[in-house]
Coordinates of C-alpha atoms and ligand atoms in Angstrom, one line a residue:
X679 CA 128.3 130.2 126.1
X680 CA 129.9 128.0 128.9
X681 CA 130.8 124.7 127.6
X682 CA 131.3 122.1 130.0
X683 CA 133.5 118.8 128.2
X684 CA 132.1 115.6 129.0
X685 CA 134.2 113.1 131.1
X686 CA 136.8 111.2 129.1
X687 CA 137.0 108.3 128.7
X688 CA 133.5 106.9 128.6
X689 CA 131.6 104.4 126.3
X690 CA 130.2 106.0 123.0
X691 CA 127.4 105.2 120.9
X692 CA 129.9 103.0 118.4
X693 CA 130.4 100.5 121.8
X694 CA 127.0 99.1 120.8
X695 CA 127.9 97.4 117.8
X696 CA 131.6 96.9 118.8
X697 CA 131.9 96.5 121.9
X698 CA 132.7 93.4 123.7
X699 CA 132.5 89.7 122.7
X700 CA 128.8 88.9 122.2
X701 CA 127.5 87.4 119.1
X702 CA 126.2 90.4 117.9
X703 CA 129.5 92.3 118.7
X704 CA 131.2 89.5 116.4
X705 CA 128.9 89.8 114.0
X706 CA 129.6 93.6 113.6
X707 CA 133.3 93.5 114.0
X708 CA 134.0 90.9 112.0
X709 CA 132.8 91.7 109.1
X710 CA 134.1 95.1 109.2
X711 CA 137.5 93.2 109.7
X712 CA 137.3 91.6 105.9
X713 CA 138.4 95.4 105.3
X714 CA 142.2 94.8 107.2
X715 CA 141.6 96.7 110.5
X716 CA 143.2 95.6 113.5
X717 CA 141.8 94.3 116.6
X718 CA 142.5 97.2 118.7
X719 CA 141.0 99.9 116.6
X720 CA 137.3 98.6 118.4
X721 CA 138.7 99.3 121.6
X722 CA 136.4 102.2 122.4
X723 CA 138.0 105.2 120.5
X724 CA 135.5 107.6 118.5
X725 CA 134.6 106.1 115.1
X726 CA 133.4 109.3 112.9
X727 CA 131.9 108.8 110.0
X728 CA 132.7 111.0 107.2
X729 CA 129.5 111.5 105.6
X730 CA 130.4 112.3 101.7
X731 CA 128.4 114.0 99.3
X732 CA 130.8 113.3 96.1
X733 CA 129.3 111.9 93.2
X734 CA 129.9 112.3 89.3
X735 CA 126.8 114.0 89.1
X736 CA 128.1 116.7 91.2
X737 CA 130.5 118.5 89.7
X738 CA 130.6 120.9 92.6
X739 CA 131.5 117.9 94.9
X740 CA 133.6 116.1 92.4
X741 CA 137.0 116.3 94.5
X742 CA 135.4 115.6 97.9
X743 CA 136.4 111.5 97.6
X744 CA 140.3 112.9 97.3
X745 CA 139.6 115.4 100.4
X746 CA 138.1 112.9 102.2
X747 CA 141.6 111.6 102.5
X748 CA 143.3 114.1 104.1
X749 CA 140.1 114.1 106.7
X750 CA 141.5 110.3 107.1
X751 CA 144.3 111.5 107.9
X752 CA 143.3 114.1 110.4
X753 CA 141.1 111.5 112.3
X754 CA 143.8 108.7 112.7
X755 CA 146.4 111.4 113.5
X756 CA 144.0 112.4 116.7
X757 CA 143.2 108.9 117.6
X758 CA 140.0 108.5 116.0
X759 CA 138.9 105.5 113.5
X760 CA 137.7 106.7 110.2
X761 CA 134.7 105.5 108.0
X762 CA 133.7 107.2 104.9
X763 CA 130.3 106.8 103.9
X764 CA 128.3 108.1 100.8
X765 CA 125.4 109.8 101.2
X766 CA 122.7 111.3 98.9
X767 CA 123.8 113.8 97.0
X768 CA 121.4 116.4 95.5
X769 CA 123.4 118.5 92.9
X770 CA 122.0 122.1 91.9
X771 CA 123.1 121.5 88.2
X772 CA 121.9 118.2 87.7
X773 CA 118.8 117.2 89.5
X774 CA 114.8 117.8 88.1
X775 CA 112.5 119.2 88.6
X776 CA 115.0 121.0 90.8
X777 CA 117.6 119.8 93.7
X778 CA 114.9 121.4 96.3
X779 CA 112.6 119.0 96.1
X780 CA 115.6 116.2 97.3
X781 CA 116.9 118.7 100.3
X782 CA 114.6 116.6 102.3
X783 CA 114.8 113.3 100.8
X784 CA 118.7 113.8 101.4
X785 CA 118.2 115.1 104.8
X786 CA 116.2 112.0 106.0
X787 CA 118.4 109.2 104.6
X788 CA 121.8 111.3 106.2
X789 CA 119.8 111.8 109.6
X790 CA 119.3 108.2 109.2
X791 CA 122.5 106.9 108.0
X792 CA 123.6 108.9 111.2
X793 CA 121.6 107.0 113.9
X794 CA 121.4 103.3 112.4
X795 CA 125.0 103.2 112.3
X796 CA 128.4 102.8 114.4
X797 CA 128.9 106.7 114.2
X798 CA 130.1 108.5 117.1
X799 CA 130.5 111.8 115.6
X800 CA 130.7 113.0 111.5
X801 CA 132.6 115.1 109.4
X802 CA 129.9 116.9 106.9
X803 CA 131.6 116.9 103.6
X804 CA 129.5 119.3 101.2
X805 CA 129.9 122.2 99.2
X806 CA 127.2 122.3 96.4
X807 CA 123.8 123.8 97.4
X808 CA 121.7 121.4 99.0
X809 CA 124.2 119.4 100.4
X810 CA 125.4 121.7 103.3
X811 CA 121.7 122.5 104.3
X812 CA 120.5 118.6 104.0
X813 CA 123.4 117.4 106.0
X814 CA 123.2 120.3 108.7
X815 CA 119.5 119.2 109.0
X816 CA 120.5 115.9 109.8
X817 CA 123.0 116.7 112.0
X818 CA 120.8 119.1 114.4
X819 CA 118.3 115.6 114.5
X820 CA 120.5 113.4 115.4
X821 CA 122.6 115.5 117.6
X822 CA 125.5 113.6 117.1
X823 CA 128.7 116.1 117.2
X824 CA 129.2 116.7 113.9
X825 CA 131.5 119.5 111.8
X826 CA 131.1 121.3 108.5
X827 CA 133.9 120.6 106.0
X828 CA 133.1 122.3 102.6
X829 CA 134.6 121.5 99.0
X830 CA 135.7 125.2 98.8
X831 CA 134.9 127.4 95.7
X832 CA 136.2 127.2 91.8
X833 CA 139.0 129.3 91.0
X834 CA 137.8 132.6 89.4
X835 CA 136.1 132.5 86.1
X836 CA 137.8 134.5 83.4
X837 CA 136.6 135.8 79.9
X838 CA 138.1 138.1 77.1
X839 CA 140.1 139.7 79.9
X840 CA 136.7 139.9 82.7
X841 CA 136.4 137.8 85.8
X842 CA 133.1 135.5 85.0
X843 CA 131.2 134.4 87.7
X844 CA 129.5 130.9 87.9
X845 CA 125.5 131.1 87.6
X846 CA 125.7 135.4 87.3
X847 CA 127.3 135.6 83.7
X848 CA 125.3 132.4 82.5
X849 CA 122.4 134.6 83.3
X850 CA 124.1 137.9 81.9
X851 CA 125.2 136.4 79.0
X852 CA 121.7 134.5 78.0
X853 CA 119.9 137.6 78.4
X854 CA 122.9 139.5 76.1
X855 CA 122.4 136.7 73.3
X856 CA 118.7 137.5 73.4
X857 CA 119.2 141.5 73.0
X858 CA 121.7 141.0 70.1
X859 CA 124.8 141.9 72.4
X860 CA 126.4 138.6 72.1
X861 CA 126.6 135.7 69.5
X862 CA 126.0 131.9 70.3
X863 CA 129.0 131.3 69.7
X864 CA 130.4 133.7 72.0
X865 CA 128.2 132.2 74.9
X866 CA 129.7 128.7 73.8
X867 CA 133.5 130.4 74.3
X868 CA 132.2 131.7 77.8
X869 CA 131.0 128.1 79.0
X870 CA 134.3 126.7 79.4
X871 CA 136.0 129.6 80.9
X872 CA 133.0 129.7 83.9
X873 CA 134.5 126.7 85.6
X874 CA 138.2 126.7 85.5
X875 CA 138.9 124.3 88.6
X876 CA 137.2 122.1 91.0
X877 CA 135.0 123.2 93.4
X878 CA 131.7 125.0 94.0
X879 CA 130.2 128.3 92.1
X880 CA 132.9 130.9 92.5
X881 CA 130.4 133.8 93.1
X882 CA 128.4 134.7 96.6
X883 CA 125.7 132.3 95.2
X884 CA 123.9 129.7 97.3
X885 CA 127.1 127.3 98.0
X886 CA 128.9 129.8 99.0
X887 CA 126.7 131.7 101.1
X888 CA 125.5 127.9 103.1
X889 CA 129.1 127.5 103.6
X890 CA 129.4 131.1 104.7
X891 CA 126.4 130.1 107.1
X892 CA 128.2 127.1 108.2
X893 CA 130.7 128.9 109.1
X894 CA 128.8 131.6 111.0
X895 CA 126.7 129.5 113.1
X896 CA 129.9 127.9 114.6
X897 CA 129.8 124.7 112.6
X898 CA 132.9 124.7 110.9
X899 CA 136.5 125.8 111.8
X900 CA 137.1 129.3 111.0
X901 CA 138.4 130.3 107.4
X902 CA 136.4 127.2 106.3
X903 CA 134.1 128.9 103.7
X904 CA 136.4 131.1 101.3
X905 CA 139.8 129.0 100.6
X906 CA 139.3 127.8 97.0
X907 CA 138.6 124.4 96.1
X908 CA 142.4 123.8 94.6
X909 CA 144.4 125.4 97.0
X910 CA 146.5 123.3 99.3
X911 CA 145.1 125.1 102.2
X912 CA 142.0 123.4 101.7
X913 CA 143.4 120.3 102.0
X914 CA 145.1 121.4 105.2
X915 CA 141.3 122.4 106.4
X916 CA 140.5 118.9 106.1
X917 CA 142.9 117.2 107.9
X918 CA 142.5 119.5 111.2
X919 CA 138.6 119.1 110.6
X920 CA 139.7 115.3 111.2
X921 CA 141.8 116.1 114.1
X922 CA 139.1 118.6 115.7
X923 CA 135.5 115.9 115.1
X924 CA 138.1 113.7 117.9
X925 CA 137.9 115.5 120.5
X926 CA 134.7 117.1 119.8
X927 CA 133.5 113.6 120.3
X928 CA 135.5 112.9 123.6
X929 CA 134.0 116.3 124.7
X930 CA 130.6 115.7 124.0
X931 CA 130.3 118.9 121.9
X932 CA 126.7 118.5 119.9
X933 CA 125.0 120.8 117.2
X934 CA 122.9 121.8 119.9
X935 CA 125.7 123.1 122.3
X936 CA 126.6 125.1 118.8
X937 CA 123.4 125.8 116.8
X938 CA 121.6 127.8 119.2
X939 CA 119.1 131.0 118.7
X940 CA 122.6 133.6 119.2
X941 CA 123.7 131.3 116.5
X942 CA 121.2 131.5 113.8
X943 CA 120.6 135.8 114.3
X944 CA 124.9 135.7 113.4
X945 CA 124.6 133.6 110.7
X946 CA 121.7 135.9 109.6
X947 CA 123.6 138.7 109.8
X948 CA 126.2 137.5 108.0
X949 CA 124.1 136.7 105.0
X950 CA 123.5 140.2 105.2
X951 CA 126.8 141.6 105.1
X952 CA 128.0 139.1 103.0
X953 CA 125.1 140.0 100.2
X954 CA 124.3 136.1 100.5
X955 CA 121.6 133.9 99.0
X956 CA 118.0 134.3 99.6
X957 CA 118.1 130.8 99.9
X958 CA 119.8 130.6 103.3
X959 CA 116.5 132.3 104.7
X960 CA 114.5 128.6 103.8
X961 CA 117.6 126.6 104.7
X962 CA 118.2 128.5 108.1
X963 CA 114.7 128.5 109.0
X964 CA 114.5 124.2 108.3
X965 CA 117.7 123.7 110.1
X966 CA 116.9 125.9 112.8
X967 CA 113.4 124.0 113.2
X968 CA 115.6 120.5 113.8
X969 CA 117.0 121.8 116.7
X970 CA 114.0 123.4 118.2
X971 CA 115.3 126.8 117.6
X972 CA 112.0 129.3 117.3
X973 CA 113.6 131.3 114.2
X974 CA 111.1 133.3 112.2
X975 CA 110.9 134.9 108.6
X976 CA 110.4 138.5 111.0
X977 CA 114.0 137.3 112.7
X978 CA 115.5 137.7 109.1
X979 CA 114.0 140.9 108.7
X980 CA 114.7 142.0 112.2
X981 CA 118.5 141.2 112.6
X982 CA 119.6 141.8 108.8
X983 CA 117.9 145.4 108.5
X984 CA 120.4 147.5 109.4
X985 CA 123.5 145.2 108.3
X986 CA 125.3 146.8 105.9
X987 CA 126.2 144.8 102.4
X988 CA 130.3 145.4 102.4
X989 CA 131.5 142.0 100.9
X990 CA 132.2 143.4 97.3
X991 CA 131.3 139.8 95.0
X992 CA 129.1 139.2 92.2
X993 CA 126.1 138.6 92.3
X994 CA 126.0 142.1 94.1
X995 CA 129.1 143.1 93.9
X996 CA 132.3 142.7 91.4
X997 CA 134.7 140.1 92.9
X998 CA 134.3 136.3 93.4
X999 CA 135.5 133.7 96.2
X1000 CA 139.2 133.6 95.2
X1001 CA 139.7 137.4 95.9
X1002 CA 137.2 137.4 99.0
X1003 CA 139.5 134.4 100.2
X1004 CA 143.0 136.5 99.7
X1005 CA 141.5 139.7 101.3
X1006 CA 140.8 137.4 104.3
X1007 CA 137.5 136.0 104.1
X1008 CA 134.9 135.4 106.8
X1009 CA 137.0 135.9 109.9
X1010 CA 136.9 139.4 108.3
X1011 CA 133.5 140.1 108.0
X1012 CA 132.4 138.9 111.5
X1013 CA 135.1 141.1 113.1
X1014 CA 133.2 143.6 111.5
X1015 CA 129.6 142.4 112.9
X1016 CA 131.6 141.9 116.2
X1017 CA 133.0 145.5 116.2
X1018 CA 129.3 146.8 115.2
X1019 CA 127.7 145.2 117.7
X1020 CA 125.9 143.0 115.4
X1021 CA 127.8 139.4 116.4
X1022 CA 127.1 137.4 119.6
X1023 CA 130.2 137.3 120.5
X1024 CA 130.0 134.4 123.1
X1025 CA 128.4 131.9 120.4
X1026 CA 130.1 128.7 121.0
X1027 CA 131.7 127.2 117.6
X1028 CA 133.3 123.3 116.6
X1029 CA 136.7 124.9 118.2
X1030 CA 135.5 124.6 121.5
X1031 CA 136.0 128.6 121.8
X1032 CA 133.6 131.2 120.9
X1033 CA 133.5 133.0 117.6
X1034 CA 134.6 136.3 118.5
X1035 CA 137.7 134.3 120.3
X1036 CA 138.5 133.0 116.5
X1037 CA 138.1 135.8 114.5
X1038 CA 138.8 139.2 117.1
X1039 CA 142.6 139.1 115.2
X1040 CA 141.4 138.9 111.5
X1041 CA 142.6 141.3 109.4
X1042 CA 141.5 142.6 106.3
X1043 CA 143.5 142.9 103.3
X1044 CA 141.9 144.2 100.2
X1045 CA 139.2 147.0 101.1
X1046 CA 138.0 147.1 97.9
X1047 CA 136.7 143.5 98.2
X1048 CA 135.5 143.3 101.6
X1049 CA 134.7 147.0 101.9
X1050 CA 134.5 149.7 104.6
X1051 CA 131.6 150.5 105.5
X1052 CA 131.1 153.7 104.7
X1053 CA 132.0 152.3 101.2
X1054 CA 129.3 149.5 101.6
X1055 CA 127.3 148.1 98.5
X1056 CA 124.4 148.8 100.5
X1057 CA 123.6 149.9 104.0
X1058 CA 120.5 148.2 104.7
X1059 CA 121.6 144.3 103.2
X1060 CA 120.3 141.7 104.9
X1061 CA 117.0 140.2 103.3
X1062 CA 113.6 142.2 103.3
X1063 CA 110.8 140.1 104.7
X1064 CA 107.6 142.1 102.7
X1065 CA 104.2 141.5 103.7
X1066 CA 100.6 142.4 102.3
X1067 CA 97.7 141.4 101.4
X1068 CA 99.4 139.6 98.5
X1069 CA 101.8 137.8 101.1
X1070 CA 100.6 137.3 104.3
X1071 CA 102.7 134.9 105.4
X1072 CA 105.6 136.9 103.8
X1073 CA 107.9 137.2 100.9
X1074 CA 111.3 138.1 100.4
X1075 CA 113.6 140.3 98.8
X1076 CA 117.3 141.0 98.3
X1077 CA 118.3 144.3 98.4
X1078 CA 121.8 144.2 97.5
X1079 CA 120.9 142.5 93.9
X1080 CA 117.7 144.7 93.3
X1081 CA 117.7 147.9 91.8
X1082 CA 117.0 151.1 93.8
X1083 CA 114.7 152.8 91.5
X1084 CA 112.4 149.8 91.7
X1085 CA 112.1 149.5 95.7
X1086 CA 109.0 151.5 95.4
X1087 CA 107.5 150.8 92.4
X1088 CA 103.1 150.7 91.3
X1089 CA 102.8 148.2 88.1
X1090 CA 100.6 146.3 86.3
X1091 CA 100.3 142.9 86.3
X1092 CA 101.1 140.7 83.8
X1093 CA 100.2 137.1 84.6
X1094 CA 102.2 133.7 84.0
X1095 CA 100.0 131.1 85.1
X1096 CA 103.6 128.6 86.0
X1097 CA 106.7 128.1 84.1
X1098 CA 105.3 126.6 80.8
X1099 CA 103.2 129.4 80.6
X1100 CA 105.8 132.0 81.1
X1101 CA 108.2 130.1 78.4
X1102 CA 105.1 130.2 75.7
X1103 CA 104.8 133.9 76.2
X1104 CA 108.0 135.4 77.0
X1105 CA 109.3 135.9 73.5
X1106 CA 106.2 136.8 71.9
X1107 CA 106.7 140.4 70.5
X1108 CA 102.8 140.9 70.8
X1109 CA 102.5 140.4 74.7
X1110 CA 101.5 143.5 76.5
X1111 CA 104.4 144.4 78.7
X1112 CA 106.6 147.4 79.2
X1113 CA 109.6 148.0 82.0
X1114 CA 106.5 149.3 83.7
X1115 CA 105.1 146.1 84.7
X1116 CA 105.4 143.5 87.0
X1117 CA 105.9 139.7 86.5
X1118 CA 103.9 137.6 88.3
X1119 CA 104.3 134.1 88.2
X1120 CA 102.4 131.6 89.8
X1121 CA 102.8 127.1 90.9
X1122 CA 106.6 127.1 91.3
X1123 CA 106.5 127.0 95.0
X1124 CA 107.1 124.2 96.9
X1125 CA 104.0 122.4 96.1
X1126 CA 103.5 124.0 93.1
X1127 CA 106.3 123.2 91.0
X1128 CA 106.8 120.4 92.3
X1129 CA 110.2 121.3 95.2
X1130 CA 110.2 125.5 94.5
X1131 CA 112.6 125.9 91.7
X1132 CA 114.9 128.9 91.2
X1133 CA 113.2 130.2 88.3
X1134 CA 112.2 133.7 90.1
X1135 CA 114.3 135.4 88.4
X1136 CA 112.6 135.2 85.0
X1137 CA 114.1 136.3 82.2
X1138 CA 113.2 139.7 80.8
X1139 CA 111.0 139.7 77.8
X1140 CA 113.3 140.3 74.7
X1141 CA 110.9 143.7 73.5
X1142 CA 112.6 145.3 77.0
X1143 CA 116.1 143.9 76.8
X1144 CA 116.2 145.4 73.4
X1145 CA 115.6 148.7 74.9
X1146 CA 118.9 148.5 77.2
X1147 CA 116.6 147.9 80.2
X1148 CA 118.1 145.0 82.6
X1149 CA 115.7 144.9 85.1
X1150 CA 111.6 145.1 86.1
X1151 CA 109.7 143.7 89.1
X1152 CA 109.0 140.4 89.2
X1153 CA 107.1 138.3 92.1
X1154 CA 106.5 134.9 92.0
X1155 CA 106.7 131.9 94.9
X1156 CA 109.5 130.3 93.2
X1157 CA 113.2 130.8 94.9
X1158 CA 116.0 132.2 92.5
X1159 CA 119.9 131.3 92.0
X1160 CA 121.8 132.5 94.7
X1161 CA 123.9 133.8 91.3
X1162 CA 121.0 136.0 90.0
X1163 CA 120.0 139.4 90.2
X1164 CA 117.1 142.1 90.1
X1165 CA 114.4 143.0 91.5
X1166 CA 112.9 139.6 92.7
X1167 CA 110.2 138.8 94.8
X1168 CA 110.4 135.4 96.0
X1169 CA 109.0 132.6 98.5
X1170 CA 105.5 134.4 98.0
X1171 CA 103.8 132.9 101.2
X1172 CA 101.1 131.0 100.6
X1173 CA 102.3 130.0 97.6
X1174 CA 99.7 129.9 94.4
X1175 CA 99.0 125.9 95.0
X1176 CA 97.6 126.4 98.5
X1177 CA 95.4 128.7 97.5
X1178 CA 97.6 132.1 98.7
X1179 CA 96.4 135.6 97.2
X1180 CA 99.1 134.9 94.4
X1181 CA 97.0 131.7 93.1
X1182 CA 94.1 134.9 92.1
X1183 CA 96.3 137.5 90.6
X1184 CA 94.7 138.5 87.0
X1185 CA 96.9 140.6 84.3
X1186 CA 96.1 144.3 84.5
X1187 CA 95.8 144.1 88.1
X1188 CA 97.6 146.4 89.8
X1189 CA 100.6 146.0 92.2
X1190 CA 102.6 148.2 94.7
X1191 CA 106.0 146.7 95.5
X1192 CA 107.6 148.9 98.3
X1193 CA 110.5 147.9 100.3
X1194 CA 111.3 150.5 102.5
X1195 CA 107.8 149.6 104.5
X1196 CA 108.3 146.0 103.7
X1197 CA 104.9 146.1 101.7
X1198 CA 104.0 143.8 99.1
X1199 CA 100.1 144.9 97.7
X1200 CA 97.6 143.9 95.4
X1201 CA 95.2 146.8 94.5
X1202 CA 92.4 144.7 95.0
X1203 CA 89.4 145.1 97.9
X1204 CA 89.1 142.6 100.6
X1205 CA 85.6 141.1 99.1
X1206 CA 87.0 140.9 95.5
X1207 CA 89.8 138.7 96.1
X1208 CA 87.8 136.8 98.7
X1209 CA 85.6 136.3 95.6
X1210 CA 88.0 135.5 93.6
X1211 CA 89.6 132.9 96.1
X1212 CA 86.1 131.2 96.7
X1213 CA 86.2 130.2 93.1
X1214 CA 89.6 129.6 92.4
X1215 CA 90.2 125.6 91.4
X1216 CA 94.0 123.8 92.0
X1217 CA 95.3 123.4 88.5
X1218 CA 98.0 121.4 90.6
X1219 CA 97.5 117.8 90.7
X1220 CA 99.4 115.9 93.9
X1221 CA 101.4 113.0 92.5
X1222 CA 99.8 110.0 92.0
X1223 CA 102.7 107.5 93.7
X1224 CA 106.5 107.4 95.2
X1225 CA 108.6 110.3 96.8
X1226 CA 107.2 112.9 94.6
X1227 CA 103.6 112.1 96.5
X1228 CA 105.2 112.2 99.4
X1229 CA 106.5 115.5 99.0
X1230 CA 103.4 117.3 97.6
X1231 CA 101.9 115.7 101.1
X1232 CA 104.4 116.7 103.6
X1233 CA 106.2 119.9 102.5
X1234 CA 105.4 122.8 104.7
X1235 CA 105.1 126.3 103.1
X1236 CA 108.7 128.8 102.4
X1237 CA 107.8 130.9 104.8
X1238 CA 108.6 128.0 108.0
X1239 CA 111.5 126.3 105.7
X1240 CA 109.8 124.0 103.5
X1241 CA 110.6 121.2 105.5
X1242 CA 108.6 118.2 105.8
X1243 CA 106.2 118.4 108.9
X1244 CA 107.1 115.0 110.1
X1245 CA 111.2 115.7 110.0
X1246 CA 110.7 118.6 112.2
X1247 CA 112.5 118.7 115.6
X1248 CA 116.0 116.4 117.0
X1249 CA 114.9 112.7 117.8
X1250 CA 118.5 111.8 118.9
X1251 CA 120.4 109.4 118.4
X1252 CA 119.5 106.6 120.7
X1253 CA 120.2 103.0 119.2
X1254 CA 117.8 100.6 117.9
X1255 CA 117.2 97.4 118.4
X1256 CA 119.7 94.8 116.8
X1257 CA 118.4 92.6 114.1
X1258 CA 119.9 89.6 115.6
Ligands
FES1347 FE1 126.7 123.9 92.5 FE2 126.7 125.8 92.2 S1 125.8 124.2 91.2 S2 127.5 124.6 94.0

């Protein structure tokens, strides 16, 4: 893509607040001077908002206040004026009922923080799962020049001589305790070993995936995704990001120049190559919806289908983000995609150069971590998009995290009406279930939970685990943590709480999963499905009031990204009326 930088100098939007000597200007400028800023800082230089998702209750981003100082240093060096702005921080490990319920709220709040304040450019300081997409959604809707810098992953977890990964081993160890293979005391001992340093989850979970998506989209400097949070090079990256945003503002290099259809296709293919999280599906669809780029679930299947998963990281593989960084990180993966003809090489990045310029000289320093394609974890990585009478609008499954022997499977349904029903019955040895059954859970989608929680990787019944079985087919309208694994069908759409066919599945029905043929079929006649739907009553009551009510009324389905209907599209950055 050819990008033509704007003329510089020119009047920036911050000058609507700080330019001239009117009463209103003196009001805006004078009050800010109470922080001791000299008058010449208001001379029309780029004002850069450092939108910081730091919070004590978002531990994955707990170090971002300190990292922001390096961003500020870079902005000062490049002749900009940095202002740090705390923004809504939706922590994955804190928010209830699920952080996903607050992604759109955060995106809305950040969008207004960008548009309503004197910000010419933005550094998006993110890390934990939802913080990355929410800020990118906001940037896409305002189209103000923006650049991502993530906090970086935690160092490797180690326990009794073995790597242990965030989330992935939480699920493994909890199943081991249920199966009687690990004691509760050992589990507690492992707890601290999982989180050895500041940073985001060290697996290729959703945070690492979304950091990789930001880089593959071209919205972060090359190499950003994998640098560990505590590595000095993370601080260098922050400073370079601060320097770069100032020039982006001068050039008027905007998200709409970067987040093109080609960029989204690059990101989808990259997700297949890294064995990335299924959560990237809803987040990229939502981000595309903000830019006006037409992106659908079918694009996920089309672009990702023939991408080999070459990054040998948990949950699909063996290593963790620290080793991915030492092996060369994401530039190596993008270079591989380029050489395989799977990258739009001319896609523009925040650097002002193309993505190919950024990655063409990358080197792989460890071929056990970033595998040669002939040794890939799976030749068909990507995200499989399944359709059929059980998922007319689609459902997703991550082949690299699934069991090959279950990719074509017909089984008897064991149905849980919601998460509470699942929790109440799953440990009961009288439950009529074995490893050939298909576990089905309803009412965990965007409207149903509410918020579409990461509960789709339902733990197996203890009586099955005790046989040494570690995977069964599971189907729901929920999401799954990016750190989780298994033959798990997710995001089934329409969701049960919207009257999708999932709502009428009963225990004892038979279901066919056929991943190679992308099929998810309920073995019932059309007439029987229609008759059951006709007598179906929605068990999910709309919340009475508040944000939950707004969420319920406006959230769209997972198949289009679960954004709010009224937030789609780019609204630009036009300055509104002054208040004085
Ligand atoms: Fe925050 Fe994993 S829980 S990054």
